[in-house]
Amino acid sequence: MLITLDAKVLARYPDMQVCGLVVRGVDAAAVDALSFDGWPTPETGRAEEVVAHWKALHKTLSADKHARCSIAWLVKAAATERLRRIHPLVDLYNQASLGSLCPFGGEDIARLQGALTLTLAHGQEGFVPLGRPDELQRPGNGEVVWLDGEDQVVCRALNWLESDRHKITERTCDVVFVSERPVPQLPDPQDGMTWLARKLAGAAQRIHAFRLDAAHPQEDA
């Protein structure tokens, strides 16, 4: 699978970095057996600082006034005890996200049609929002989106809305995790990604870590 940080995104955010893992041959039973240690509790002041930075940044990621960063929702849900377990792999990347205060996402590789690209939308790409499989949306022109190999939207506004088409399910065998860092003032997701790799080390056949930036904008994994 080819994972790409498009030059159009780098032109807008020259310091953009994407940290990720490609995990193949997931053993569902082994993942289910992993201990769940609860949701990490970020330090309140630091969490507020990070969320405020993301809120300001999201105004440049999408013209949609509803666009939000996933970490903002996670922090609020965890603080109010509304964060629930969804699927073992999803729970793991949500734990990594809270622990590092970085937005994490995970997609089923089998549904990505051979590619995952962070780019700017033209506005005609199709997007099926998570939990609403019969609804078709279009991203805004110039919105920062992840696209699959058929130019269908995987996630809108960098890490706001996930697609129902590419979601992790009980049948997922291969998965890619990503976390974006558009500016250096935000936390580095590397520690969270390393933690995630260690948790999955005994539950997958192969784990490949990667990092995209201006010097290395593409990875074949």
XYZ file of C-alpha atoms in Angstrom:
221
model
C 0.000 0.000 0.000
C 1.255 3.454 -0.927
C 0.883 6.135 1.766
C 1.455 9.693 0.539
C 1.724 13.200 1.950
C 0.752 15.313 -1.065
C 2.799 18.338 -2.090
C -0.384 20.463 -2.031
C -0.719 19.851 1.716
C 2.970 20.585 2.289
C 2.585 23.873 0.414
C -0.001 24.945 2.990
C 1.603 23.244 6.011
C 5.347 22.898 5.297
C 6.018 21.368 8.729
C 3.315 18.692 8.381
C 4.316 15.284 9.714
C 2.384 12.013 9.674
C 3.364 9.258 12.065
C 1.949 5.803 11.393
C 1.879 2.030 11.647
C 0.924 -0.609 9.116
C -0.168 -3.718 11.000
C -0.716 -6.910 9.012
C -2.047 -10.306 10.000
C -3.990 -9.155 13.044
C -4.987 -12.041 15.329
C -8.445 -11.011 16.499
C -8.433 -13.431 19.440
C -5.049 -12.156 20.624
C -6.221 -8.536 20.362
C -9.392 -9.372 22.287
C -7.251 -10.934 25.028
C -5.142 -7.802 25.544
C -5.689 -6.181 28.912
C -7.599 -2.902 28.935
C -5.987 -0.498 31.391
C -8.649 2.194 31.196
C -8.552 5.567 29.505
C -5.468 7.743 30.140
C -6.166 10.998 31.959
C -4.298 13.917 30.352
C -3.101 16.793 32.522
C -5.906 19.352 32.354
C -3.861 22.445 31.581
C -1.859 20.769 28.840
C -4.990 19.213 27.330
C -6.731 22.598 27.208
C -3.698 24.140 25.514
C -3.542 21.410 22.849
C -7.290 21.474 22.184
C -7.246 25.277 21.811
C -4.423 25.036 19.284
C -6.301 22.400 17.283
C -9.519 24.435 17.327
C -7.710 27.414 15.810
C -5.992 25.177 13.278
C -9.227 23.535 12.141
C -10.453 26.846 10.774
C -7.788 26.447 8.080
C -8.456 22.747 7.446
C -12.086 23.056 6.384
C -14.673 25.719 5.669
C -17.274 23.589 7.462
C -18.087 25.373 10.710
C -18.755 22.021 12.403
C -15.232 20.672 11.784
C -13.536 19.544 14.976
C -10.378 17.681 15.960
C -10.912 14.157 17.282
C -8.674 14.793 20.301
C -11.015 17.563 21.504
C -13.957 15.154 21.570
C -11.899 12.391 23.192
C -10.615 14.616 25.996
C -14.112 15.880 26.770
C -15.698 12.418 26.602
C -13.048 10.898 28.868
C -13.323 13.751 31.381
C -17.108 13.329 31.612
C -16.943 9.516 31.628
C -18.844 9.301 28.333
C -16.078 7.533 26.413
C -17.098 3.953 25.708
C -15.254 0.968 24.299
C -16.040 0.304 20.606
C -13.699 -2.358 19.205
C -10.361 -3.553 20.651
C -8.306 -1.930 17.859
C -10.278 1.304 18.032
C -9.987 1.315 21.832
C -6.217 0.947 21.526
C -5.775 3.897 19.207
C -8.089 5.996 21.384
C -5.893 5.131 24.359
C -2.799 6.117 22.364
C -4.503 9.356 21.363
C -5.407 10.336 24.914
C -2.014 9.305 26.263
C -0.124 11.426 23.746
C -2.733 14.190 23.228
C -2.514 13.560 19.485
C -5.333 12.632 17.095
C -5.129 8.974 16.039
C -7.092 7.178 13.349
C -7.199 3.620 12.055
C -8.475 2.177 8.769
C -9.039 -1.281 7.307
C -6.360 -1.680 4.615
C -8.512 -4.077 2.580
C -10.978 -1.228 1.994
C -8.421 1.396 0.914
C -7.918 0.180 -2.667
C -4.143 0.174 -2.386
C -3.480 3.758 -1.341
C -3.930 6.349 1.390
C -3.172 9.975 0.488
C -3.320 13.161 2.545
C -4.265 15.882 0.072
C -6.587 18.808 -0.660
C -10.075 17.958 -1.880
C -11.535 19.208 -5.157
C -15.030 19.071 -3.644
C -16.377 16.288 -5.839
C -15.006 13.306 -3.921
C -17.499 11.031 -2.199
C -17.674 10.632 1.571
C -19.890 8.255 3.552
C -19.845 9.332 7.226
C -19.304 6.781 9.971
C -22.555 5.236 11.160
C -24.524 6.640 8.214
C -23.845 4.189 5.355
C -26.704 5.496 3.202
C -25.570 9.142 3.299
C -23.236 10.671 0.712
C -21.397 13.921 1.461
C -18.871 16.038 -0.442
C -15.887 17.723 1.202
C -15.290 21.407 0.627
C -12.971 22.540 -2.146
C -9.493 22.790 -0.607
C -10.425 20.822 2.507
C -7.590 18.689 3.914
C -8.665 15.075 3.489
C -7.387 11.525 3.418
C -8.297 9.727 0.168
C -8.206 6.053 -0.729
C -6.944 4.573 -4.010
C -10.223 5.402 -5.753
C -10.253 9.028 -4.546
C -12.989 8.365 -2.015
C -12.700 10.308 1.250
C -11.383 8.290 4.187
C -11.411 11.149 6.698
C -12.510 14.773 6.418
C -10.703 17.862 7.752
C -7.557 15.873 8.563
C -9.011 13.951 11.521
C -12.581 15.177 11.993
C -14.998 12.647 10.438
C -14.151 9.018 9.648
C -15.672 7.143 6.726
C -18.060 4.241 7.205
C -16.542 2.571 4.136
C -13.079 2.184 5.641
C -13.877 1.509 9.291
C -12.303 -1.260 11.370
C -14.620 -4.235 11.910
C -14.473 -7.744 13.358
C -13.248 -8.955 9.947
C -10.287 -6.550 9.769
C -6.982 -8.383 9.282
C -4.719 -5.529 8.153
C -4.918 -2.000 9.524
C -3.121 1.308 9.120
C -2.923 3.808 11.980
C -2.036 7.469 11.390
C -1.556 10.570 13.494
C -0.943 14.018 12.016
C 1.147 16.890 13.361
C 0.627 19.958 11.144
C 2.794 22.342 13.180
C 5.707 21.777 15.600
C 3.854 23.469 18.473
C 1.627 20.387 18.781
C 2.715 17.208 20.622
C 4.688 14.597 18.690
C 2.598 11.407 18.250
C 5.677 9.150 18.118
C 5.439 8.017 21.762
C 1.774 7.110 21.316
C 2.521 5.201 18.121
C 5.395 3.343 19.804
C 3.085 2.384 22.676
C 0.518 1.117 20.173
C 3.127 -0.974 18.344
C 4.250 -2.562 21.608
C 0.679 -3.427 22.581
C 0.093 -5.143 19.236
C 3.497 -6.830 18.989
C 2.174 -10.243 20.007
C -1.106 -9.965 18.139
C 0.043 -9.385 14.542
C 2.319 -11.012 11.980
C 4.065 -7.808 10.935
C 4.221 -4.198 12.147
C 5.814 -1.507 10.011
C 6.337 1.996 11.417
C 6.647 5.018 9.147
C 6.907 8.787 9.284
C 6.055 11.191 6.463
C 7.282 14.767 6.111
C 8.623 17.116 3.439
C 11.869 15.138 3.201
C 10.082 11.769 3.004
C 6.541 12.294 1.654
C 5.778 8.723 0.590
C 5.985 5.211 2.040
C 5.317 1.884 0.331
C 4.103 -0.409 3.089
